[in-house]
PDB file of N, CA and C in Angstrom:
ATOM      1  N   UNK Z   1       0.742  -1.168  -0.018  1.00 51.00           N
ATOM      2  CA  UNK Z   1       0.011  -0.103  -0.007  1.00 51.00           C
ATOM      3  C   UNK Z   1       0.890   1.152   0.057  1.00 51.00           C
ATOM      4  N   UNK Z   2       0.660   2.095  -0.822  1.00 61.00           N
ATOM      5  CA  UNK Z   2       1.514   3.323  -1.003  1.00 61.00           C
ATOM      6  C   UNK Z   2       0.804   4.519  -0.246  1.00 61.00           C
ATOM      7  N   UNK Z   3       1.876   5.408   0.142  1.00 63.00           N
ATOM      8  CA  UNK Z   3       1.350   6.494   0.908  1.00 63.00           C
ATOM      9  C   UNK Z   3       0.322   7.390   0.232  1.00 63.00           C
ATOM     10  N   UNK Z   4       0.509   7.561  -1.092  1.00 70.00           N
ATOM     11  CA  UNK Z   4      -0.373   8.264  -1.963  1.00 70.00           C
ATOM     12  C   UNK Z   4      -1.765   7.765  -1.908  1.00 70.00           C
ATOM     13  N   UNK Z   5      -1.852   6.325  -1.705  1.00 88.00           N
ATOM     14  CA  UNK Z   5      -3.246   5.764  -1.579  1.00 88.00           C
ATOM     15  C   UNK Z   5      -4.015   6.170  -0.418  1.00 88.00           C
ATOM     16  N   UNK Z   6      -3.270   6.200   0.713  1.00 89.00           N
ATOM     17  CA  UNK Z   6      -3.801   6.491   2.024  1.00 89.00           C
ATOM     18  C   UNK Z   6      -4.286   7.848   2.101  1.00 89.00           C
ATOM     19  N   UNK Z   7      -3.313   8.887   1.547  1.00 90.00           N
ATOM     20  CA  UNK Z   7      -3.456  10.302   1.502  1.00 90.00           C
ATOM     21  C   UNK Z   7      -4.643  10.524   0.677  1.00 90.00           C
ATOM     22  N   UNK Z   8      -4.796   9.832  -0.453  1.00 93.00           N
ATOM     23  CA  UNK Z   8      -6.011  10.146  -1.361  1.00 93.00           C
ATOM     24  C   UNK Z   8      -7.309   9.690  -0.462  1.00 93.00           C
ATOM     25  N   UNK Z   9      -7.176   8.682   0.168  1.00 93.00           N
ATOM     26  CA  UNK Z   9      -8.378   8.167   0.916  1.00 93.00           C
ATOM     27  C   UNK Z   9      -8.724   9.125   2.068  1.00 93.00           C
ATOM     28  N   UNK Z  10      -7.751   9.626   2.774  1.00 93.00           N
ATOM     29  CA  UNK Z  10      -8.003  10.523   3.810  1.00 93.00           C
ATOM     30  C   UNK Z  10      -8.615  11.806   3.331  1.00 93.00           C
ATOM     31  N   UNK Z  11      -8.109  12.423   2.194  1.00 93.00           N
ATOM     32  CA  UNK Z  11      -8.599  13.567   1.613  1.00 93.00           C
ATOM     33  C   UNK Z  11      -9.941  13.347   1.103  1.00 93.00           C
ATOM     34  N   UNK Z  12     -10.278  12.191   0.603  1.00 95.00           N
ATOM     35  CA  UNK Z  12     -11.572  11.930   0.114  1.00 95.00           C
ATOM     36  C   UNK Z  12     -12.653  11.856   1.299  1.00 95.00           C
ATOM     37  N   UNK Z  13     -12.244  11.091   2.254  1.00 95.00           N
ATOM     38  CA  UNK Z  13     -13.066  11.019   3.315  1.00 95.00           C
ATOM     39  C   UNK Z  13     -13.307  12.125   4.251  1.00 95.00           C
ATOM     40  N   UNK Z  14     -12.258  12.963   4.451  1.00 94.00           N
ATOM     41  CA  UNK Z  14     -12.476  14.259   5.073  1.00 94.00           C
ATOM     42  C   UNK Z  14     -13.332  15.188   4.367  1.00 94.00           C
ATOM     43  N   UNK Z  15     -13.102  15.168   3.073  1.00 96.00           N
ATOM     44  CA  UNK Z  15     -14.067  16.127   2.219  1.00 96.00           C
ATOM     45  C   UNK Z  15     -15.456  15.704   2.301  1.00 96.00           C
ATOM     46  N   UNK Z  16     -15.627  14.353   2.241  1.00 96.00           N
ATOM     47  CA  UNK Z  16     -17.049  13.782   2.411  1.00 96.00           C
ATOM     48  C   UNK Z  16     -17.701  14.281   3.724  1.00 96.00           C
ATOM     49  N   UNK Z  17     -16.991  14.207   4.739  1.00 94.00           N
ATOM     50  CA  UNK Z  17     -17.481  14.448   6.092  1.00 94.00           C
ATOM     51  C   UNK Z  17     -17.517  16.069   6.351  1.00 94.00           C
ATOM     52  N   UNK Z  18     -16.712  16.772   5.601  1.00 95.00           N
ATOM     53  CA  UNK Z  18     -16.864  18.340   5.721  1.00 95.00           C
ATOM     54  C   UNK Z  18     -17.799  18.838   4.750  1.00 95.00           C
ATOM     55  N   UNK Z  19     -18.292  18.083   3.779  1.00 95.00           N
ATOM     56  CA  UNK Z  19     -19.298  18.564   2.870  1.00 95.00           C
ATOM     57  C   UNK Z  19     -18.709  19.495   1.822  1.00 95.00           C
ATOM     58  N   UNK Z  20     -17.393  19.513   1.650  1.00 95.00           N
ATOM     59  CA  UNK Z  20     -16.731  20.305   0.671  1.00 95.00           C
ATOM     60  C   UNK Z  20     -15.917  19.636  -0.384  1.00 95.00           C
ATOM     61  N   UNK Z  21     -15.753  20.204  -1.529  1.00 95.00           N
ATOM     62  CA  UNK Z  21     -14.705  19.411  -2.399  1.00 95.00           C
ATOM     63  C   UNK Z  21     -13.259  19.675  -1.874  1.00 95.00           C
ATOM     64  N   UNK Z  22     -12.447  18.636  -2.330  1.00 93.00           N
ATOM     65  CA  UNK Z  22     -11.011  18.631  -1.782  1.00 93.00           C
ATOM     66  C   UNK Z  22     -10.213  19.940  -1.936  1.00 93.00           C
ATOM     67  N   UNK Z  23     -10.478  20.563  -3.141  1.00 91.00           N
ATOM     68  CA  UNK Z  23      -9.549  21.694  -3.590  1.00 91.00           C
ATOM     69  C   UNK Z  23      -9.987  22.919  -2.561  1.00 91.00           C
ATOM     70  N   UNK Z  24     -11.120  22.892  -2.025  1.00 92.00           N
ATOM     71  CA  UNK Z  24     -11.474  23.895  -0.964  1.00 92.00           C
ATOM     72  C   UNK Z  24     -10.976  23.556   0.447  1.00 92.00           C
ATOM     73  N   UNK Z  25     -10.421  22.312   0.519  1.00 93.00           N
ATOM     74  CA  UNK Z  25      -9.921  21.813   1.943  1.00 93.00           C
ATOM     75  C   UNK Z  25      -8.467  21.782   2.051  1.00 93.00           C
ATOM     76  N   UNK Z  26      -7.702  21.492   0.970  1.00 91.00           N
ATOM     77  CA  UNK Z  26      -6.351  21.303   1.007  1.00 91.00           C
ATOM     78  C   UNK Z  26      -5.416  22.314   0.276  1.00 91.00           C
ATOM     79  N   UNK Z  27      -5.906  23.500   0.223  1.00 85.00           N
ATOM     80  CA  UNK Z  27      -5.016  24.492  -0.536  1.00 85.00           C
ATOM     81  C   UNK Z  27      -3.993  25.053   0.390  1.00 85.00           C
ATOM     82  N   UNK Z  28      -3.079  25.799  -0.068  1.00 81.00           N
ATOM     83  CA  UNK Z  28      -1.818  26.145   0.775  1.00 81.00           C
ATOM     84  C   UNK Z  28      -2.448  27.014   2.039  1.00 81.00           C
ATOM     85  N   UNK Z  29      -3.230  27.823   1.884  1.00 89.00           N
ATOM     86  CA  UNK Z  29      -3.601  28.756   2.974  1.00 89.00           C
ATOM     87  C   UNK Z  29      -4.935  28.275   3.778  1.00 89.00           C
ATOM     88  N   UNK Z  30      -5.265  27.105   3.495  1.00 95.00           N
ATOM     89  CA  UNK Z  30      -6.584  26.625   4.183  1.00 95.00           C
ATOM     90  C   UNK Z  30      -6.251  26.104   5.611  1.00 95.00           C
ATOM     91  N   UNK Z  31      -6.800  26.773   6.653  1.00 97.00           N
ATOM     92  CA  UNK Z  31      -6.673  26.292   8.008  1.00 97.00           C
ATOM     93  C   UNK Z  31      -7.937  25.638   8.485  1.00 97.00           C
ATOM     94  N   UNK Z  32      -7.814  25.064   9.685  1.00 97.00           N
ATOM     95  CA  UNK Z  32      -9.025  24.510  10.258  1.00 97.00           C
ATOM     96  C   UNK Z  32     -10.159  25.317  10.412  1.00 97.00           C
ATOM     97  N   UNK Z  33      -9.745  26.592  10.753  1.00 97.00           N
ATOM     98  CA  UNK Z  33     -10.766  27.636  10.990  1.00 97.00           C
ATOM     99  C   UNK Z  33     -11.501  27.931   9.656  1.00 97.00           C
ATOM    100  N   UNK Z  34     -10.726  28.050   8.585  1.00 96.00           N
ATOM    101  CA  UNK Z  34     -11.225  28.185   7.118  1.00 96.00           C
ATOM    102  C   UNK Z  34     -12.264  27.082   6.880  1.00 96.00           C
ATOM    103  N   UNK Z  35     -11.958  25.822   7.254  1.00 96.00           N
ATOM    104  CA  UNK Z  35     -12.794  24.656   6.830  1.00 96.00           C
ATOM    105  C   UNK Z  35     -14.100  24.848   7.618  1.00 96.00           C
ATOM    106  N   UNK Z  36     -14.070  25.275   8.961  1.00 97.00           N
ATOM    107  CA  UNK Z  36     -15.276  25.391   9.701  1.00 97.00           C
ATOM    108  C   UNK Z  36     -16.169  26.524   9.032  1.00 97.00           C
ATOM    109  N   UNK Z  37     -15.594  27.543   8.558  1.00 96.00           N
ATOM    110  CA  UNK Z  37     -16.310  28.704   7.951  1.00 96.00           C
ATOM    111  C   UNK Z  37     -16.928  28.361   6.680  1.00 96.00           C
ATOM    112  N   UNK Z  38     -16.154  27.435   5.812  1.00 95.00           N
ATOM    113  CA  UNK Z  38     -16.649  27.092   4.570  1.00 95.00           C
ATOM    114  C   UNK Z  38     -17.632  26.028   4.585  1.00 95.00           C
ATOM    115  N   UNK Z  39     -17.598  25.006   5.568  1.00 96.00           N
ATOM    116  CA  UNK Z  39     -18.342  23.800   5.429  1.00 96.00           C
ATOM    117  C   UNK Z  39     -19.759  24.016   5.784  1.00 96.00           C
ATOM    118  N   UNK Z  40     -20.708  23.414   5.018  1.00 96.00           N
ATOM    119  CA  UNK Z  40     -22.118  23.606   5.316  1.00 96.00           C
ATOM    120  C   UNK Z  40     -22.573  22.634   6.450  1.00 96.00           C
ATOM    121  N   UNK Z  41     -21.547  21.738   6.889  1.00 95.00           N
ATOM    122  CA  UNK Z  41     -21.963  20.787   7.925  1.00 95.00           C
ATOM    123  C   UNK Z  41     -21.273  21.135   9.274  1.00 95.00           C
ATOM    124  N   UNK Z  42     -20.493  22.219   9.349  1.00 96.00           N
ATOM    125  CA  UNK Z  42     -19.788  22.602  10.536  1.00 96.00           C
ATOM    126  C   UNK Z  42     -20.181  23.946  11.074  1.00 96.00           C
ATOM    127  N   UNK Z  43     -20.301  24.102  12.295  1.00 95.00           N
ATOM    128  CA  UNK Z  43     -20.566  25.430  12.870  1.00 95.00           C
ATOM    129  C   UNK Z  43     -19.495  25.626  13.885  1.00 95.00           C
ATOM    130  N   UNK Z  44     -18.792  24.722  14.542  1.00 96.00           N
ATOM    131  CA  UNK Z  44     -17.720  24.926  15.585  1.00 96.00           C
ATOM    132  C   UNK Z  44     -16.740  23.819  15.481  1.00 96.00           C
ATOM    133  N   UNK Z  45     -15.836  23.972  16.396  1.00 94.00           N
ATOM    134  CA  UNK Z  45     -14.682  23.047  16.415  1.00 94.00           C
ATOM    135  C   UNK Z  45     -15.130  21.514  16.814  1.00 94.00           C
ATOM    136  N   UNK Z  46     -16.336  21.386  17.570  1.00 95.00           N
ATOM    137  CA  UNK Z  46     -16.808  19.985  17.853  1.00 95.00           C
ATOM    138  C   UNK Z  46     -17.178  19.393  16.488  1.00 95.00           C
ATOM    139  N   UNK Z  47     -17.833  20.104  15.634  1.00 96.00           N
ATOM    140  CA  UNK Z  47     -18.184  19.561  14.368  1.00 96.00           C
ATOM    141  C   UNK Z  47     -16.883  19.072  13.561  1.00 96.00           C
ATOM    142  N   UNK Z  48     -15.883  19.845  13.712  1.00 95.00           N
ATOM    143  CA  UNK Z  48     -14.655  19.547  13.051  1.00 95.00           C
ATOM    144  C   UNK Z  48     -13.965  18.195  13.669  1.00 95.00           C
ATOM    145  N   UNK Z  49     -14.034  18.175  15.044  1.00 93.00           N
ATOM    146  CA  UNK Z  49     -13.526  17.079  15.601  1.00 93.00           C
ATOM    147  C   UNK Z  49     -14.266  15.659  15.179  1.00 93.00           C
ATOM    148  N   UNK Z  50     -15.630  15.914  15.061  1.00 95.00           N
ATOM    149  CA  UNK Z  50     -16.422  14.754  14.693  1.00 95.00           C
ATOM    150  C   UNK Z  50     -16.078  14.353  13.279  1.00 95.00           C
ATOM    151  N   UNK Z  51     -15.684  15.280  12.352  1.00 95.00           N
ATOM    152  CA  UNK Z  51     -15.339  14.906  11.057  1.00 95.00           C
ATOM    153  C   UNK Z  51     -14.015  14.205  11.025  1.00 95.00           C
ATOM    154  N   UNK Z  52     -13.018  14.646  11.922  1.00 93.00           N
ATOM    155  CA  UNK Z  52     -11.879  13.930  12.071  1.00 93.00           C
ATOM    156  C   UNK Z  52     -12.139  12.390  12.535  1.00 93.00           C
ATOM    157  N   UNK Z  53     -12.949  12.399  13.551  1.00 94.00           N
ATOM    158  CA  UNK Z  53     -13.228  11.071  14.167  1.00 94.00           C
ATOM    159  C   UNK Z  53     -13.835  10.234  13.154  1.00 94.00           C
ATOM    160  N   UNK Z  54     -14.842  10.561  12.371  1.00 95.00           N
ATOM    161  CA  UNK Z  54     -15.468   9.797  11.208  1.00 95.00           C
ATOM    162  C   UNK Z  54     -14.312   9.351  10.158  1.00 95.00           C
ATOM    163  N   UNK Z  55     -13.432  10.247   9.868  1.00 94.00           N
ATOM    164  CA  UNK Z  55     -12.368  10.022   8.964  1.00 94.00           C
ATOM    165  C   UNK Z  55     -11.536   8.935   9.539  1.00 94.00           C
ATOM    166  N   UNK Z  56     -11.103   9.088  10.803  1.00 93.00           N
ATOM    167  CA  UNK Z  56     -10.306   8.051  11.544  1.00 93.00           C
ATOM    168  C   UNK Z  56     -10.935   6.669  11.590  1.00 93.00           C
ATOM    169  N   UNK Z  57     -12.195   6.640  11.790  1.00 95.00           N
ATOM    170  CA  UNK Z  57     -12.933   5.479  11.818  1.00 95.00           C
ATOM    171  C   UNK Z  57     -13.114   4.824  10.452  1.00 95.00           C
ATOM    172  N   UNK Z  58     -13.138   5.629   9.392  1.00 93.00           N
ATOM    173  CA  UNK Z  58     -13.177   5.073   8.135  1.00 93.00           C
ATOM    174  C   UNK Z  58     -11.786   4.468   7.825  1.00 93.00           C
ATOM    175  N   UNK Z  59     -10.799   5.186   8.070  1.00 91.00           N
ATOM    176  CA  UNK Z  59      -9.457   4.558   8.018  1.00 91.00           C
ATOM    177  C   UNK Z  59      -9.255   3.237   8.766  1.00 91.00           C
ATOM    178  N   UNK Z  60      -9.675   3.115   9.923  1.00 91.00           N
ATOM    179  CA  UNK Z  60      -9.687   1.948  10.696  1.00 91.00           C
ATOM    180  C   UNK Z  60     -10.370   0.825   9.884  1.00 91.00           C
ATOM    181  N   UNK Z  61     -11.532   1.042   9.459  1.00 93.00           N
ATOM    182  CA  UNK Z  61     -12.318   0.061   8.761  1.00 93.00           C
ATOM    183  C   UNK Z  61     -11.714  -0.319   7.503  1.00 93.00           C
ATOM    184  N   UNK Z  62     -11.158   0.635   6.806  1.00 91.00           N
ATOM    185  CA  UNK Z  62     -10.514   0.364   5.380  1.00 91.00           C
ATOM    186  C   UNK Z  62      -9.249  -0.231   5.512  1.00 91.00           C
ATOM    187  N   UNK Z  63      -8.277   0.213   6.373  1.00 88.00           N
ATOM    188  CA  UNK Z  63      -7.083  -0.180   6.534  1.00 88.00           C
ATOM    189  C   UNK Z  63      -6.533  -0.943   7.828  1.00 88.00           C
ATOM    190  N   UNK Z  64      -7.507  -1.029   8.859  1.00 88.00           N
ATOM    191  CA  UNK Z  64      -7.210  -1.666  10.081  1.00 88.00           C
ATOM    192  C   UNK Z  64      -6.183  -0.974  10.975  1.00 88.00           C
ATOM    193  N   UNK Z  65      -6.046   0.370  10.800  1.00 87.00           N
ATOM    194  CA  UNK Z  65      -5.190   1.070  11.662  1.00 87.00           C
ATOM    195  C   UNK Z  65      -6.024   2.054  12.540  1.00 87.00           C
ATOM    196  N   UNK Z  66      -5.723   2.109  13.790  1.00 89.00           N
ATOM    197  CA  UNK Z  66      -6.417   3.065  14.730  1.00 89.00           C
ATOM    198  C   UNK Z  66      -5.488   4.369  14.865  1.00 89.00           C
ATOM    199  N   UNK Z  67      -5.990   5.432  14.202  1.00 90.00           N
ATOM    200  CA  UNK Z  67      -5.363   6.694  14.248  1.00 90.00           C
ATOM    201  C   UNK Z  67      -5.999   7.635  15.117  1.00 90.00           C
ATOM    202  N   UNK Z  68      -5.144   8.245  15.996  1.00 88.00           N
ATOM    203  CA  UNK Z  68      -5.678   9.225  16.856  1.00 88.00           C
ATOM    204  C   UNK Z  68      -4.813  10.491  16.657  1.00 88.00           C
ATOM    205  N   UNK Z  69      -5.536  11.659  16.511  1.00 86.00           N
ATOM    206  CA  UNK Z  69      -4.948  13.018  16.105  1.00 86.00           C
ATOM    207  C   UNK Z  69      -4.744  13.718  17.455  1.00 86.00           C
ATOM    208  N   UNK Z  70      -3.651  14.363  17.639  1.00 87.00           N
ATOM    209  CA  UNK Z  70      -3.531  15.217  18.799  1.00 87.00           C
ATOM    210  C   UNK Z  70      -4.411  16.522  18.456  1.00 87.00           C
ATOM    211  N   UNK Z  71      -4.635  17.252  19.610  1.00 88.00           N
ATOM    212  CA  UNK Z  71      -5.312  18.530  19.573  1.00 88.00           C
ATOM    213  C   UNK Z  71      -4.549  19.448  18.704  1.00 88.00           C
ATOM    214  N   UNK Z  72      -5.149  20.271  17.881  1.00 92.00           N
ATOM    215  CA  UNK Z  72      -4.482  21.150  17.001  1.00 92.00           C
ATOM    216  C   UNK Z  72      -5.279  22.569  17.068  1.00 92.00           C
ATOM    217  N   UNK Z  73      -4.409  23.727  16.928  1.00 96.00           N
ATOM    218  CA  UNK Z  73      -5.266  24.963  17.007  1.00 96.00           C
ATOM    219  C   UNK Z  73      -5.832  25.216  15.646  1.00 96.00           C
ATOM    220  N   UNK Z  74      -6.858  26.047  15.750  1.00 96.00           N
ATOM    221  CA  UNK Z  74      -7.692  26.343  14.447  1.00 96.00           C
ATOM    222  C   UNK Z  74      -6.809  26.997  13.468  1.00 96.00           C
ATOM    223  N   UNK Z  75      -5.657  27.541  13.663  1.00 97.00           N
ATOM    224  CA  UNK Z  75      -4.853  28.185  12.582  1.00 97.00           C
ATOM    225  C   UNK Z  75      -3.956  27.134  11.984  1.00 97.00           C
ATOM    226  N   UNK Z  76      -4.128  25.849  12.326  1.00 96.00           N
ATOM    227  CA  UNK Z  76      -3.335  24.759  11.749  1.00 96.00           C
ATOM    228  C   UNK Z  76      -3.748  24.538  10.217  1.00 96.00           C
ATOM    229  N   UNK Z  77      -2.752  24.439   9.269  1.00 96.00           N
ATOM    230  CA  UNK Z  77      -3.171  24.164   7.969  1.00 96.00           C
ATOM    231  C   UNK Z  77      -3.718  22.848   7.842  1.00 96.00           C
ATOM    232  N   UNK Z  78      -4.701  22.618   6.810  1.00 94.00           N
ATOM    233  CA  UNK Z  78      -5.178  21.286   6.678  1.00 94.00           C
ATOM    234  C   UNK Z  78      -4.094  20.301   6.099  1.00 94.00           C
ATOM    235  N   UNK Z  79      -3.036  20.873   5.334  1.00 93.00           N
ATOM    236  CA  UNK Z  79      -2.141  20.025   4.766  1.00 93.00           C
ATOM    237  C   UNK Z  79      -1.205  19.520   6.015  1.00 93.00           C
ATOM    238  N   UNK Z  80      -1.100  20.208   7.064  1.00 94.00           N
ATOM    239  CA  UNK Z  80      -0.349  19.597   8.275  1.00 94.00           C
ATOM    240  C   UNK Z  80      -1.240  18.619   8.837  1.00 94.00           C
ATOM    241  N   UNK Z  81      -2.425  18.823   9.036  1.00 93.00           N
ATOM    242  CA  UNK Z  81      -3.475  17.756   9.486  1.00 93.00           C
ATOM    243  C   UNK Z  81      -3.250  16.435   8.752  1.00 93.00           C
ATOM    244  N   UNK Z  82      -3.223  16.641   7.395  1.00 91.00           N
ATOM    245  CA  UNK Z  82      -3.143  15.427   6.561  1.00 91.00           C
ATOM    246  C   UNK Z  82      -1.844  14.678   6.750  1.00 91.00           C
ATOM    247  N   UNK Z  83      -0.714  15.563   6.927  1.00 92.00           N
ATOM    248  CA  UNK Z  83       0.597  14.964   7.240  1.00 92.00           C
ATOM    249  C   UNK Z  83       0.472  14.193   8.605  1.00 92.00           C
ATOM    250  N   UNK Z  84      -0.017  14.850   9.649  1.00 93.00           N
ATOM    251  CA  UNK Z  84      -0.073  14.136  10.962  1.00 93.00           C
ATOM    252  C   UNK Z  84      -0.913  12.798  10.781  1.00 93.00           C
ATOM    253  N   UNK Z  85      -2.028  12.827  10.115  1.00 91.00           N
ATOM    254  CA  UNK Z  85      -2.845  11.668   9.915  1.00 91.00           C
ATOM    255  C   UNK Z  85      -1.874  10.517   9.179  1.00 91.00           C
ATOM    256  N   UNK Z  86      -1.288  10.954   8.217  1.00 92.00           N
ATOM    257  CA  UNK Z  86      -0.380   9.826   7.568  1.00 92.00           C
ATOM    258  C   UNK Z  86       0.745   9.370   8.558  1.00 92.00           C
ATOM    259  N   UNK Z  87       1.436  10.270   9.269  1.00 93.00           N
ATOM    260  CA  UNK Z  87       2.366   9.852  10.123  1.00 93.00           C
ATOM    261  C   UNK Z  87       1.920   9.013  11.150  1.00 93.00           C
ATOM    262  N   UNK Z  88       0.552   9.222  11.806  1.00 92.00           N
ATOM    263  CA  UNK Z  88       0.096   8.237  12.792  1.00 92.00           C
ATOM    264  C   UNK Z  88      -0.234   7.059  12.113  1.00 92.00           C
ATOM    265  N   UNK Z  89      -0.866   7.040  10.955  1.00 91.00           N
ATOM    266  CA  UNK Z  89      -1.213   5.772  10.153  1.00 91.00           C
ATOM    267  C   UNK Z  89       0.096   4.878   9.983  1.00 91.00           C
ATOM    268  N   UNK Z  90       1.235   5.605   9.564  1.00 90.00           N
ATOM    269  CA  UNK Z  90       2.450   4.817   9.470  1.00 90.00           C
ATOM    270  C   UNK Z  90       3.019   4.240  10.658  1.00 90.00           C
ATOM    271  N   UNK Z  91       2.852   4.850  11.817  1.00 90.00           N
ATOM    272  CA  UNK Z  91       3.287   4.528  13.080  1.00 90.00           C
ATOM    273  C   UNK Z  91       2.474   3.241  13.394  1.00 90.00           C
ATOM    274  N   UNK Z  92       1.193   3.248  13.227  1.00 86.00           N
ATOM    275  CA  UNK Z  92       0.389   2.173  13.593  1.00 86.00           C
ATOM    276  C   UNK Z  92       0.707   0.901  12.653  1.00 86.00           C
ATOM    277  N   UNK Z  93       0.826   1.150  11.510  1.00 80.00           N
ATOM    278  CA  UNK Z  93       1.238   0.014  10.600  1.00 80.00           C
ATOM    279  C   UNK Z  93       2.530  -0.453  10.866  1.00 80.00           C
ATOM    280  N   UNK Z  94       3.404   0.274  11.300  1.00 79.00           N
ATOM    281  CA  UNK Z  94       4.764  -0.317  11.661  1.00 79.00           C
ATOM    282  C   UNK Z  94       4.698  -1.114  12.960  1.00 79.00           C
ATOM    283  N   UNK Z  95       3.863  -0.695  13.924  1.00 76.00           N
ATOM    284  CA  UNK Z  95       3.641  -1.369  15.163  1.00 76.00           C
ATOM    285  C   UNK Z  95       3.025  -2.736  15.035  1.00 76.00           C
ATOM    286  N   UNK Z  96       2.270  -2.899  14.036  1.00 67.00           N
ATOM    287  CA  UNK Z  96       1.542  -4.145  13.592  1.00 67.00           C
ATOM    288  C   UNK Z  96       2.509  -5.022  12.912  1.00 67.00           C
ATOM    289  N   UNK Z  97       3.398  -4.540  12.104  1.00 63.00           N
ATOM    290  CA  UNK Z  97       4.215  -5.372  11.223  1.00 63.00           C
ATOM    291  C   UNK Z  97       5.434  -5.966  12.081  1.00 63.00           C
TER     292      UNK Z  97
END
């Protein structure tokens, strides 16, 4: 399984849970606060956390890895969140191997 496969899956699932197209979620200047502002499904950081939890749950079902994200401030770029998701996924896969 390649990293790009997991990243594509994460991007797709998070976009699905946020109710936004990927290009509005993963641009260079898109922060978590921007996602909340743009998303028709989010009104606050709790909604954002639920979208991440649903994404992590989908990742567990699809790949068998339990990923937990640390708390991140709302000015965190979504590309950073994607990177952390990937790093946690890789750690989980290494622990199982």
